[in-house]
Short mmCIF file of C-alpha atoms in Angstrom, two decimals:
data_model
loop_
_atom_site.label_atom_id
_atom_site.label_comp_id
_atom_site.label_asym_id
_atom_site.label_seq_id
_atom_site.Cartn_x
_atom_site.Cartn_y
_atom_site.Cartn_z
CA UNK A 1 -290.33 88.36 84.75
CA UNK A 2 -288.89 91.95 83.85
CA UNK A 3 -291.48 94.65 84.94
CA UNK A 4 -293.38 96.68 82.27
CA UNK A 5 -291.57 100.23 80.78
CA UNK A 6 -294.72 101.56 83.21
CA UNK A 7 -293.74 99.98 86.51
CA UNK A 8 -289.70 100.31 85.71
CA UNK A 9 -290.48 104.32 85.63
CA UNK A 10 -292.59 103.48 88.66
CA UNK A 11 -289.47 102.15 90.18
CA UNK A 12 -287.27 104.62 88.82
CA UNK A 13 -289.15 107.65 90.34
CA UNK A 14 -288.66 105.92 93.90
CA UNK A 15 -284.84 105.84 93.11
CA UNK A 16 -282.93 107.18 96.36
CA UNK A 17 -281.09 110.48 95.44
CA UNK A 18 -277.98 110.42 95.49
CA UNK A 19 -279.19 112.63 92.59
CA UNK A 20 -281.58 114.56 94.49
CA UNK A 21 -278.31 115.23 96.63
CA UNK A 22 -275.95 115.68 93.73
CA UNK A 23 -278.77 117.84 92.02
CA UNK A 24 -277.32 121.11 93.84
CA UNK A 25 -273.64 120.78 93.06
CA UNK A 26 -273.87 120.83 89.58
CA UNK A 27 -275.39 125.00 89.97
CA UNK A 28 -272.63 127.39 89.12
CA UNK A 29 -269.54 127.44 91.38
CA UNK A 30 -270.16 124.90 93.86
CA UNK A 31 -268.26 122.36 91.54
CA UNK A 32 -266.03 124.65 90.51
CA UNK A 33 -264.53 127.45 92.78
CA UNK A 34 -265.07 125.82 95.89
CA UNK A 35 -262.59 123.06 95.84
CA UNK A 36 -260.11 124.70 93.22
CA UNK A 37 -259.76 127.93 94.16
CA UNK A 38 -260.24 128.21 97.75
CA UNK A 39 -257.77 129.10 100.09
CA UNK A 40 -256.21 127.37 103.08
CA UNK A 41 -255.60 129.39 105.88
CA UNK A 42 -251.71 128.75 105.18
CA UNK A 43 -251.90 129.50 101.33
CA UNK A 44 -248.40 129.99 99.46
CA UNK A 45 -248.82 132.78 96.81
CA UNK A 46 -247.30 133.02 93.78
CA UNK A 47 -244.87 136.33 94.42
CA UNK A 48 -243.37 134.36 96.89
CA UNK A 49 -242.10 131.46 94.97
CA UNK A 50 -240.82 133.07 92.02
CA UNK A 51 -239.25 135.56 94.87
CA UNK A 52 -237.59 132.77 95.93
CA UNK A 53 -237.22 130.66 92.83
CA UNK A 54 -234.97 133.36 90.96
CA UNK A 55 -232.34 133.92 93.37
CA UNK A 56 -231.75 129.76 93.74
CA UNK A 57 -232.46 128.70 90.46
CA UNK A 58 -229.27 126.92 88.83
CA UNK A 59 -229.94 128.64 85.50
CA UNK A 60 -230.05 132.41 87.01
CA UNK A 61 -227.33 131.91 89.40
CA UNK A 62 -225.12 130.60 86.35
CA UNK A 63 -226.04 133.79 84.79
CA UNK A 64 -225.53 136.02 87.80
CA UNK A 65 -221.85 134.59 88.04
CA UNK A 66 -221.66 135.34 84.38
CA UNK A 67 -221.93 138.94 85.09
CA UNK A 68 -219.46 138.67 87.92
CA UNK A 69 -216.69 137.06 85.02
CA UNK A 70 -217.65 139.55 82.67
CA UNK A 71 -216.98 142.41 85.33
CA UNK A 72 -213.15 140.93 85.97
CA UNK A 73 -212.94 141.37 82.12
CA UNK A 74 -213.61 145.21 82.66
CA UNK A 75 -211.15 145.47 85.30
CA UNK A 76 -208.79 143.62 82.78
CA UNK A 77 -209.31 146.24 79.95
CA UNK A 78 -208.75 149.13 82.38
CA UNK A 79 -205.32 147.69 83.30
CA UNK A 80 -204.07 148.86 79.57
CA UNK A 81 -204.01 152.50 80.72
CA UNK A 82 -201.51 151.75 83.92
CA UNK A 83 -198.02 150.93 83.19
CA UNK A 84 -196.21 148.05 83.50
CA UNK A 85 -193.45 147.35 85.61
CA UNK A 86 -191.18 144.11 85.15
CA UNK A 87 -187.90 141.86 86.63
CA UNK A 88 -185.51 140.49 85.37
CA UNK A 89 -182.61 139.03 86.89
CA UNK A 90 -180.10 135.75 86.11
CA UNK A 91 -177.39 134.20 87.29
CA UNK A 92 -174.79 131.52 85.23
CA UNK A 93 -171.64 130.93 83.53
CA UNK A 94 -170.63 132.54 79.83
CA UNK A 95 -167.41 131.86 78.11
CA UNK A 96 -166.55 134.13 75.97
CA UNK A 97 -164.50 132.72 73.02
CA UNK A 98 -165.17 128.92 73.51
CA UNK A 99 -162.45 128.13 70.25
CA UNK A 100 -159.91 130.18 72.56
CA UNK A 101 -159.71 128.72 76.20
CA UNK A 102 -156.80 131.06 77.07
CA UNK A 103 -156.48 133.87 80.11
CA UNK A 104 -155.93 136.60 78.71
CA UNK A 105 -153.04 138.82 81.11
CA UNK A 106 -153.65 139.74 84.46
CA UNK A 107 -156.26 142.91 84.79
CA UNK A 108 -157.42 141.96 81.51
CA UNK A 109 -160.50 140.18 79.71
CA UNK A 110 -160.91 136.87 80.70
CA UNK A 111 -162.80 134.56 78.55
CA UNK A 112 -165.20 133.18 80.82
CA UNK A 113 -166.80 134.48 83.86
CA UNK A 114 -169.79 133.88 85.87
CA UNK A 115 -172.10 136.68 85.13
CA UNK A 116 -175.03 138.25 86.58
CA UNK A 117 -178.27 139.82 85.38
CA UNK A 118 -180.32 142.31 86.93
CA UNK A 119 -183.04 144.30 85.03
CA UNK A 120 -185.81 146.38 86.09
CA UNK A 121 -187.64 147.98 83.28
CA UNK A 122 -191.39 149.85 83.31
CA UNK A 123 -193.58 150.75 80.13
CA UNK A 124 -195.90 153.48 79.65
CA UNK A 125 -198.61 153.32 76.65
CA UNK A 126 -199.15 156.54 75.25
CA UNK A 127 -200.74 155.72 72.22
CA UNK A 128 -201.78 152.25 70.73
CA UNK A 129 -204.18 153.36 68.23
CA UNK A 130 -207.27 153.88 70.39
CA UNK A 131 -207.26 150.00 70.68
CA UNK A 132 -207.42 149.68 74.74
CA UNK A 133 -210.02 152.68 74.85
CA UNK A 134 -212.30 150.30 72.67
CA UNK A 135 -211.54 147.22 74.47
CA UNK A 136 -212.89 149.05 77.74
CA UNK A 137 -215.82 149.86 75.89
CA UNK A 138 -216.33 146.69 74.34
CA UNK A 139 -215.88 144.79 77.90
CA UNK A 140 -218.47 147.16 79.51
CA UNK A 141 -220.79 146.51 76.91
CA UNK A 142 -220.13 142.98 76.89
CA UNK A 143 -220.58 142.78 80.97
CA UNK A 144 -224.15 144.42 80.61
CA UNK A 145 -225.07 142.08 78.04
CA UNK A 146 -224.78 139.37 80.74
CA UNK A 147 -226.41 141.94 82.88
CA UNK A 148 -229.74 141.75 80.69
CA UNK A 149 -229.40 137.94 80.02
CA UNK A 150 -229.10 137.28 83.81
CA UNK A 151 -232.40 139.60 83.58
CA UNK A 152 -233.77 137.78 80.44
CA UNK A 153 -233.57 133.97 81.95
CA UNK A 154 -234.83 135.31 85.25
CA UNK A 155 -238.04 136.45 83.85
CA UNK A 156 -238.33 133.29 81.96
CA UNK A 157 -237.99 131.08 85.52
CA UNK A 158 -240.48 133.52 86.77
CA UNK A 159 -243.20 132.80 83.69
CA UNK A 160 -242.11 128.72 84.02
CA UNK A 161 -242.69 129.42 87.72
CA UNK A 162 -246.28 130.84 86.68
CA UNK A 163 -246.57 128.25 84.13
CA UNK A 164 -245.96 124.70 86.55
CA UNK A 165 -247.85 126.91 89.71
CA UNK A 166 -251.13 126.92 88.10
CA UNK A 167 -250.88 123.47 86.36
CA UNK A 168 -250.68 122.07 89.53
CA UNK A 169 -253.70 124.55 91.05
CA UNK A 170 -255.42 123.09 88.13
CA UNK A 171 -254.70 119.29 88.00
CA UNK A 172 -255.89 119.61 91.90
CA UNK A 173 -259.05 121.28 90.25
CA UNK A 174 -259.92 118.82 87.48
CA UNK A 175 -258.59 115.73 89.85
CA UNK A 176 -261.68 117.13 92.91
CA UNK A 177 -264.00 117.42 90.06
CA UNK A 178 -263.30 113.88 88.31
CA UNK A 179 -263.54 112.25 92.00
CA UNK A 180 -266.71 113.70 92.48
CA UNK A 181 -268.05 112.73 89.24
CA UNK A 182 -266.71 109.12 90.09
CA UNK A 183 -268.72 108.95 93.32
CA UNK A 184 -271.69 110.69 91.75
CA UNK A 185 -271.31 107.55 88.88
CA UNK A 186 -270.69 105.11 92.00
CA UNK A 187 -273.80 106.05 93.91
CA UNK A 188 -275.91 105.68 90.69
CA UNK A 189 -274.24 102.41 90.10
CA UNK A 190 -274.81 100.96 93.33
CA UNK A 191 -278.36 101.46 93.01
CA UNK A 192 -278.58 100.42 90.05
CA UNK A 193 -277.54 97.57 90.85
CA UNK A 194 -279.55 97.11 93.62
CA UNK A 195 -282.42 97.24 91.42
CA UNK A 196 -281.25 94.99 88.84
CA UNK A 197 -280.48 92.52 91.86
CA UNK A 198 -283.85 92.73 92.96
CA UNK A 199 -285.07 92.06 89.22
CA UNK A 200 -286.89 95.80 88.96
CA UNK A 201 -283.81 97.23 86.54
CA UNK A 202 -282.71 96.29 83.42
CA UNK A 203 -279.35 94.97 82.12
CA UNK A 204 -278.89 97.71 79.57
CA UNK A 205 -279.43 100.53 82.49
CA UNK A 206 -276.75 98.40 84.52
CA UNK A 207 -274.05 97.89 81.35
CA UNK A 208 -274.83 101.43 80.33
CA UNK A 209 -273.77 102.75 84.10
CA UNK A 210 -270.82 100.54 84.69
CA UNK A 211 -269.67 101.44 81.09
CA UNK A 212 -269.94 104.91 82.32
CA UNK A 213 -267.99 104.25 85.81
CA UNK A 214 -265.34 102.50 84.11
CA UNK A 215 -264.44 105.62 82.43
CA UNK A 216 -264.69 108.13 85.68
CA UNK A 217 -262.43 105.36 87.16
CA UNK A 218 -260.12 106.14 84.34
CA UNK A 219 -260.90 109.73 83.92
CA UNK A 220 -259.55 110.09 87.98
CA UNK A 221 -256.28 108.32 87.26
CA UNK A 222 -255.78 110.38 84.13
CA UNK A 223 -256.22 112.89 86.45
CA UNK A 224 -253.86 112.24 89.30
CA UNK A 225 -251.27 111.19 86.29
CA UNK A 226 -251.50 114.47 85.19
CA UNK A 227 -251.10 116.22 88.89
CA UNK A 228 -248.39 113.84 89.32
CA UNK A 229 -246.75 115.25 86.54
CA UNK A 230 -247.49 118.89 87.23
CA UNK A 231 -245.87 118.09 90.38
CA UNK A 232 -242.94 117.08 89.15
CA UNK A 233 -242.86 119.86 86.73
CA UNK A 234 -243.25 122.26 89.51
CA UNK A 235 -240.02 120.48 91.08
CA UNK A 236 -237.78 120.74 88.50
CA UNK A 237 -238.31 125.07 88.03
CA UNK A 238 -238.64 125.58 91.82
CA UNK A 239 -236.78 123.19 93.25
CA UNK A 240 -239.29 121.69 95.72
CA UNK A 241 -242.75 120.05 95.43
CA UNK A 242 -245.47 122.10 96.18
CA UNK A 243 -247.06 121.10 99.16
CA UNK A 244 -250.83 119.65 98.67
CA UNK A 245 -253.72 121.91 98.18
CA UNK A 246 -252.42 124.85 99.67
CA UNK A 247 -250.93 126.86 96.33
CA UNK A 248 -253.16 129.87 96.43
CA UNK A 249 -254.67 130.76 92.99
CA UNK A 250 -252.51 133.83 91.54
CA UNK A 251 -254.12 137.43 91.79
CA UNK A 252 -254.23 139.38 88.63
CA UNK A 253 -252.83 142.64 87.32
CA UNK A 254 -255.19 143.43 84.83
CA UNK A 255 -254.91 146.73 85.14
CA UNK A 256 -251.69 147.29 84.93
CA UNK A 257 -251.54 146.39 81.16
CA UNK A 258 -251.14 148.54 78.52
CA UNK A 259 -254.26 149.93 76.54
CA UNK A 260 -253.45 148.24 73.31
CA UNK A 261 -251.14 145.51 71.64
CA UNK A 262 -249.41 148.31 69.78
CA UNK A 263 -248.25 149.77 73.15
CA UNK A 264 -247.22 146.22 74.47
CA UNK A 265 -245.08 145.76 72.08
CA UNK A 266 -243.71 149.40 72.07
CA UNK A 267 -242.97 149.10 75.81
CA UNK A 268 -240.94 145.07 74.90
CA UNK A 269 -239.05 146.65 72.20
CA UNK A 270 -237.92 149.61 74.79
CA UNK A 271 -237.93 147.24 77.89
CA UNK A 272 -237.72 143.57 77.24
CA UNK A 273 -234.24 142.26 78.55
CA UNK A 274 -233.70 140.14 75.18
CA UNK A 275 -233.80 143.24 73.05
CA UNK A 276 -231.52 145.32 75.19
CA UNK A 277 -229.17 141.81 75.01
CA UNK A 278 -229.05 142.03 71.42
CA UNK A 279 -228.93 145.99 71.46
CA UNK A 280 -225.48 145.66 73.93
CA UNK A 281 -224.09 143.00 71.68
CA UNK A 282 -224.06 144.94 68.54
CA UNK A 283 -222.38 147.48 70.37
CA UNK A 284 -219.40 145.45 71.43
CA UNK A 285 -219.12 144.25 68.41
CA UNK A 286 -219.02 147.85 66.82
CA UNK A 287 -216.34 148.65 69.20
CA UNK A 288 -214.28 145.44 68.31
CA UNK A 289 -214.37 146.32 64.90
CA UNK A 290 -212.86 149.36 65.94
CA UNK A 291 -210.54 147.91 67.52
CA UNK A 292 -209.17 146.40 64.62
CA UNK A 293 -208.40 149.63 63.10
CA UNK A 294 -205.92 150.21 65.83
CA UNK A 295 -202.92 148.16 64.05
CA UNK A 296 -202.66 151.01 61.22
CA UNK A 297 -201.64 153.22 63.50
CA UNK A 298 -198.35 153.22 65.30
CA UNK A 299 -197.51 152.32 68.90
CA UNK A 300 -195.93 154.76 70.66
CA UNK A 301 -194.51 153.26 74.95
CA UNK A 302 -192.69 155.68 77.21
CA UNK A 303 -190.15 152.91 78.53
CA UNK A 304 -187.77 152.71 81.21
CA UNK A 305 -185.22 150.20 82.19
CA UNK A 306 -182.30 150.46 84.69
CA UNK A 307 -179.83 147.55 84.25
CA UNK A 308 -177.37 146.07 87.18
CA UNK A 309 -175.02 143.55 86.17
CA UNK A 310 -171.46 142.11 86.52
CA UNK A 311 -169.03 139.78 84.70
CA UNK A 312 -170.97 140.67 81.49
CA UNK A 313 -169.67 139.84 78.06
CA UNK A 314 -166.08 138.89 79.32
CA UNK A 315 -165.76 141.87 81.10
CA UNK A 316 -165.34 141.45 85.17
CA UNK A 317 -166.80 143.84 87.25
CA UNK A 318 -170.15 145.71 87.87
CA UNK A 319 -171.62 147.27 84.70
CA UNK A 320 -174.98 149.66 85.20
CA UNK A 321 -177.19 151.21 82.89
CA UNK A 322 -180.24 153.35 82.21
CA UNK A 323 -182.24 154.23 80.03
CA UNK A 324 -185.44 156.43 79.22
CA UNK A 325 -186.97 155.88 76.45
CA UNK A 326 -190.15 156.84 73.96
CA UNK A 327 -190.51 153.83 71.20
CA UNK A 328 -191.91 153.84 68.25
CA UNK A 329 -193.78 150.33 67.22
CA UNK A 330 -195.12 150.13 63.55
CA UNK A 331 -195.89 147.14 61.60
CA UNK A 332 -195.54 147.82 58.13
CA UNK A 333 -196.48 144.30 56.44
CA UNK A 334 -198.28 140.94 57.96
CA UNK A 335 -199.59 139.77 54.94
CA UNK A 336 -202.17 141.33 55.26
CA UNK A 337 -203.79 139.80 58.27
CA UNK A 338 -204.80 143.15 60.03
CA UNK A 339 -207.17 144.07 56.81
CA UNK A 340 -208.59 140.36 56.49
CA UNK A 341 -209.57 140.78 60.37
CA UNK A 342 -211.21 144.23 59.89
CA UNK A 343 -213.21 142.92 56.89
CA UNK A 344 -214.16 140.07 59.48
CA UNK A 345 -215.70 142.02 62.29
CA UNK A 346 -217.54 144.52 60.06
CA UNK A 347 -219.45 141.27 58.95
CA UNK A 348 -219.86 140.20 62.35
CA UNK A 349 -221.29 143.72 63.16
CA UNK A 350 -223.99 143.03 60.47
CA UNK A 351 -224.96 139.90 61.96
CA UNK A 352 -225.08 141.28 65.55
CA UNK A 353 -227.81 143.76 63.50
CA UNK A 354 -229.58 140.80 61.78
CA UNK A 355 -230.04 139.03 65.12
CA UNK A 356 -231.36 142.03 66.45
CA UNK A 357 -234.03 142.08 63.91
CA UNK A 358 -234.50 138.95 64.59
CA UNK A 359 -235.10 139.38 68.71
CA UNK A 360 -237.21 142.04 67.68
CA UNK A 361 -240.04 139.41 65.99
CA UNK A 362 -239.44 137.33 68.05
CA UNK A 363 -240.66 139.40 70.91
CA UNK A 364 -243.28 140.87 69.50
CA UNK A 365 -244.51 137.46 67.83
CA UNK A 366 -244.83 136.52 71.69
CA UNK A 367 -246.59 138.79 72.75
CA UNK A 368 -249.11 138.97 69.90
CA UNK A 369 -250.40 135.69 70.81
CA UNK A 370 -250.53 136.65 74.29
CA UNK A 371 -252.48 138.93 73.81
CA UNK A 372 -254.71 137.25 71.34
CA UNK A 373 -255.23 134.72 73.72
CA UNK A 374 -255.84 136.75 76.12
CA UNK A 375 -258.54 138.59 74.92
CA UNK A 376 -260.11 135.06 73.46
CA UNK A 377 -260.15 133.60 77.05
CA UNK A 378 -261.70 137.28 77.99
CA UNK A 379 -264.49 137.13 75.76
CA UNK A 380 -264.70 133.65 75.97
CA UNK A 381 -265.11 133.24 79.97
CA UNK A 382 -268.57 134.87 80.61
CA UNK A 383 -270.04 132.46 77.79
CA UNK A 384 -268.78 129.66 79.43
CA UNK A 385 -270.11 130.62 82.72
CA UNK A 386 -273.30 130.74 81.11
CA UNK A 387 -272.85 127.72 79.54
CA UNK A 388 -272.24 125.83 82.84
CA UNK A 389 -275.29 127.40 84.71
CA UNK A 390 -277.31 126.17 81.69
CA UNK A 391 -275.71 122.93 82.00
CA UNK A 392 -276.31 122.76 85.51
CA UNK A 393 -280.07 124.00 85.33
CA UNK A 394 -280.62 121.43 82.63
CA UNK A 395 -279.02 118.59 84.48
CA UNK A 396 -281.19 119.15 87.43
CA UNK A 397 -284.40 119.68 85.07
CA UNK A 398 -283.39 116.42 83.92
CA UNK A 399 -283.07 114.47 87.77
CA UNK A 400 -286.66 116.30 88.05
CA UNK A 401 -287.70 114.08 84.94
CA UNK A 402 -285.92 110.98 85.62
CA UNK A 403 -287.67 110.53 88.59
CA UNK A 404 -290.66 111.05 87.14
CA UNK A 405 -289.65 108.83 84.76
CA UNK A 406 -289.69 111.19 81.79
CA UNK A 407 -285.84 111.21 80.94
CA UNK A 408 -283.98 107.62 80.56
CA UNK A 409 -280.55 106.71 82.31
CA UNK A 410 -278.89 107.54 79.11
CA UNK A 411 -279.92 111.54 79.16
CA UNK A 412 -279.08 111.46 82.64
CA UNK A 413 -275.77 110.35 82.20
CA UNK A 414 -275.17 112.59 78.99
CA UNK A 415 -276.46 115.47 80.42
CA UNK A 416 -274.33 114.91 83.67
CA UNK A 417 -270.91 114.37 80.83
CA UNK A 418 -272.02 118.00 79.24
CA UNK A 419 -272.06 119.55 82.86
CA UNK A 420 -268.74 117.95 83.92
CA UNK A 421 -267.16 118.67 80.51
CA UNK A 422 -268.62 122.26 80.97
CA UNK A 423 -267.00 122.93 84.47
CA UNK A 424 -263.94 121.72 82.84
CA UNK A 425 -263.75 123.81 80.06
CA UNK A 426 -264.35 127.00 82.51
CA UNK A 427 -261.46 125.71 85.06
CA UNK A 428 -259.30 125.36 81.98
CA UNK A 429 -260.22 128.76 80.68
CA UNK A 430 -259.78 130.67 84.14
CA UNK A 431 -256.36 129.10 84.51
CA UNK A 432 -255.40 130.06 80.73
CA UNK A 433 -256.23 133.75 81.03
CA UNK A 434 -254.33 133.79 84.28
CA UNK A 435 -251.18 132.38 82.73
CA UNK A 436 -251.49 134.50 79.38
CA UNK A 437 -251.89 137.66 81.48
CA UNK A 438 -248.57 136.73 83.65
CA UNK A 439 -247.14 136.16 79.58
CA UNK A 440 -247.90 139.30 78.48
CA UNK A 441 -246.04 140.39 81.27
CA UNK A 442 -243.15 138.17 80.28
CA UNK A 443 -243.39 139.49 76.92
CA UNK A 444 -242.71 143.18 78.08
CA UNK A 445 -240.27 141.97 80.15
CA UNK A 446 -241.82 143.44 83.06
CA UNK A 447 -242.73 140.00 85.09
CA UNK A 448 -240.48 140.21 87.79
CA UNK A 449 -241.17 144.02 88.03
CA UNK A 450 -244.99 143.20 88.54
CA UNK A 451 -244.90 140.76 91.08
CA UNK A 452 -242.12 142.76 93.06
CA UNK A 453 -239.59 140.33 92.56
CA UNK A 454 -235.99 140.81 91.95
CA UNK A 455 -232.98 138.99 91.16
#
């Protein structure tokens, strides 16, 4: 016989609290804060790891020993202003006149001897047509263009860094809170069962709290998927898992950022390593157009050669020349290549320009939305703060009147889903504006700068 709805809220105001005990975690903080953000006395900090992320990352060292290639080049395009010094020698058998195999008298010129070569000969440019001045300048600017994209992909590891840091900070976050709701839905459960078993509760209460446990079960796997994931995340940009619950929650550098989006994105058009990569690249390709000017002009070498040899041209005997030498080298027709080329790399210079304009959106589109979402999450944190000390005070009013058997199981339960779906929201939100102020950062190209890391 099922007891009256009078004596089942009789019963239910007797329930043991686990609710009366769970009534003061659900106030502001204590479910939030304490578990997420709280630091162990051997915390790693964030300025550390992408300290040591960006000088062992793969993708910046590749870069780095970009540079170093793109230095060699320099030192290649120097070498046109130093002269050039070659050898020559040889050694083998020539025969003169091979349809006449006759000597010719003694003393005379014999119609095959073995002959030897000897030639040492050194070249001077003096004037190429300003094309080795422009490849210097075109290799410098080429070499800091890896210089800024070594720069460029080092500020991205340090935002990914930022990025799989925190998502692991939070899944640690959201997987405390979903275990406690789990026990919190475990204790109920147990005692509601208890009371069922002892024929005071009813089947709907029961079905309606297992329903509920079944998804905290799920909600905590979810969960540790998710932190499992961030984990591995984390490994892939840093290069070793983050050791459990010891990630200390980033500081922030609010005030360090500019006073308005207009003078973020005047510092990222000025600063950002992408723009000055696409900058540097539309000068070297300015100078390589240049460069193709240089076969209209003439070629003038200062030349040299001294030449030892013997037996040479049927003639026995040691034979030894020199000569000094300015040349003259013009081309006069090549079909005309040389203008076709020209025409090529002043339409390459116009692209350089159009990808240029093109970084320049880019960047600034970035950093837009950073700040736009920045400022959301700004405005938006204080409400939700508010919104989970209402929760909170409204969940416990609501254990008050359960036990006094004024609210049902169901408004417990929902008002105990709005509390843990509000503490989620505000973990989610405190993380966000922490990552979107370390992106507008990024955007400026000033994240490395910030933390006080370098490459």
């Amino acid at each position: 016989m099922h007891p009256s709805p009078t004596e089942e809220r009789s019963v239910m105001f007797k329930l043991p609290h686990p609710l009366a005990k769970y009534r003061q975690a659900v106030l502001v903080g204590s479910a939030i804060s304490a578990a997420a953000l709280a630091m162990p006395s051997q915390a790693v900090d964030i300025r550390t790891v992408i300290a040591d992320t960006v000088k062992s990352n793969p993708l910046v060292l590749a870069e780095l020993r970009e540079t170093d290639a793109r230095d060699r080049e320099v030192r290649q395009a120097l070498a046109g202003y130093y002269p050039s010094l070659d050898l020559v020698a040889g050694y083998g058998f020539q025969e003169r006149d091979p349809a006449d195999r006759t000597f010719a008298a003694p003393g005379g010129t014999r119609n095959d001897l073995w002959r030897h070569e000897m030639q040492l000969s050194a070249r001077q440019m003096v004037f190429d047509g300003f094309y080795t001045p422009y490849e210097l300048k075109n290799q410098k600017a080429r070499r800091q263009s890896a210089e800024y994209r070594a720069q460029s992909v080092g500020e991205d590891i340090a935002f990914s860094v930022t990025r799989v840091f925190l998502e692991v900070i939070k899944g640690e976050a959201i997987l405390d809170l979903a275990q406690k709701t789990l026990d919190y839905h475990q204790s109920v459960y147990d005692r509601m069962g208890e009371r069922f078993d002892s024929g005071v509760g009813s089947r709907a209460d029961l079905d309606q709290i297992s329903s509920r446990l079944a998804l905290a079960r799920t909600n905590v796997q979810n969960a540790r998927a998710n932190l499992r994931n961030a984990r591995i995340n984390y490994q892939q940009i840093v290069g070793t898992f983050p050791p459990e619950g010891v990630l200390e929650f980033p500081g922030s550098y609010n005030k360090y950022l500019p006073a308005s989006v207009e003078a973020a994105v005047q510092r990222a058009a000025e600063n950002h390593p992408i723009m000055k990569v696409a900058e540097t690249d539309l000068e070297a390709a300015g100078y390589t157009y240049e460069q193709t000017k240089s076969a209209f002009y003439p070629r003038f070498d200062v030349e040299v050669e001294r030449d030892l040899n013997k037996n040479i041209d049927g003639v026995e005997g040691q034979i030894d020349d020199l000569r000094v030498m300015l040349r003259m080298r013009y081309n006069l027709f090549r079909g005309g290549a040389d203008q076709a080329r020209t025409q090529q790399f002043a339409h390459l210079v116009e692209k350089a320009k159009q990808i240029r304009n093109n970084a320049r959106r880019e960047v600034e589109e970035e950093l837009r939305l950073a700040w736009v979402a920045h400022e959301t999450l700004t405005e938006q944190i204080p409400v939700l703060i508010q919104y989970v000390e209402d929760a909170g005070a409204t969940k416990s009013a609501y254990v008050d009147q359960f036990d006094l058997g004024r609210r049902t199981l169901l408004d417990l339960l929902n008002t105990e889903n709005e509390s843990i779906n509000a503490e989620r929201d505000l973990i989610n939100a405190k993380h966000d504006l922490i990552l979107n102020e370390y992106r507008i950062f990024h955007g400026m190209g000033d994240l490395l700068a910030t933390v006080g890391a370098s490459l």
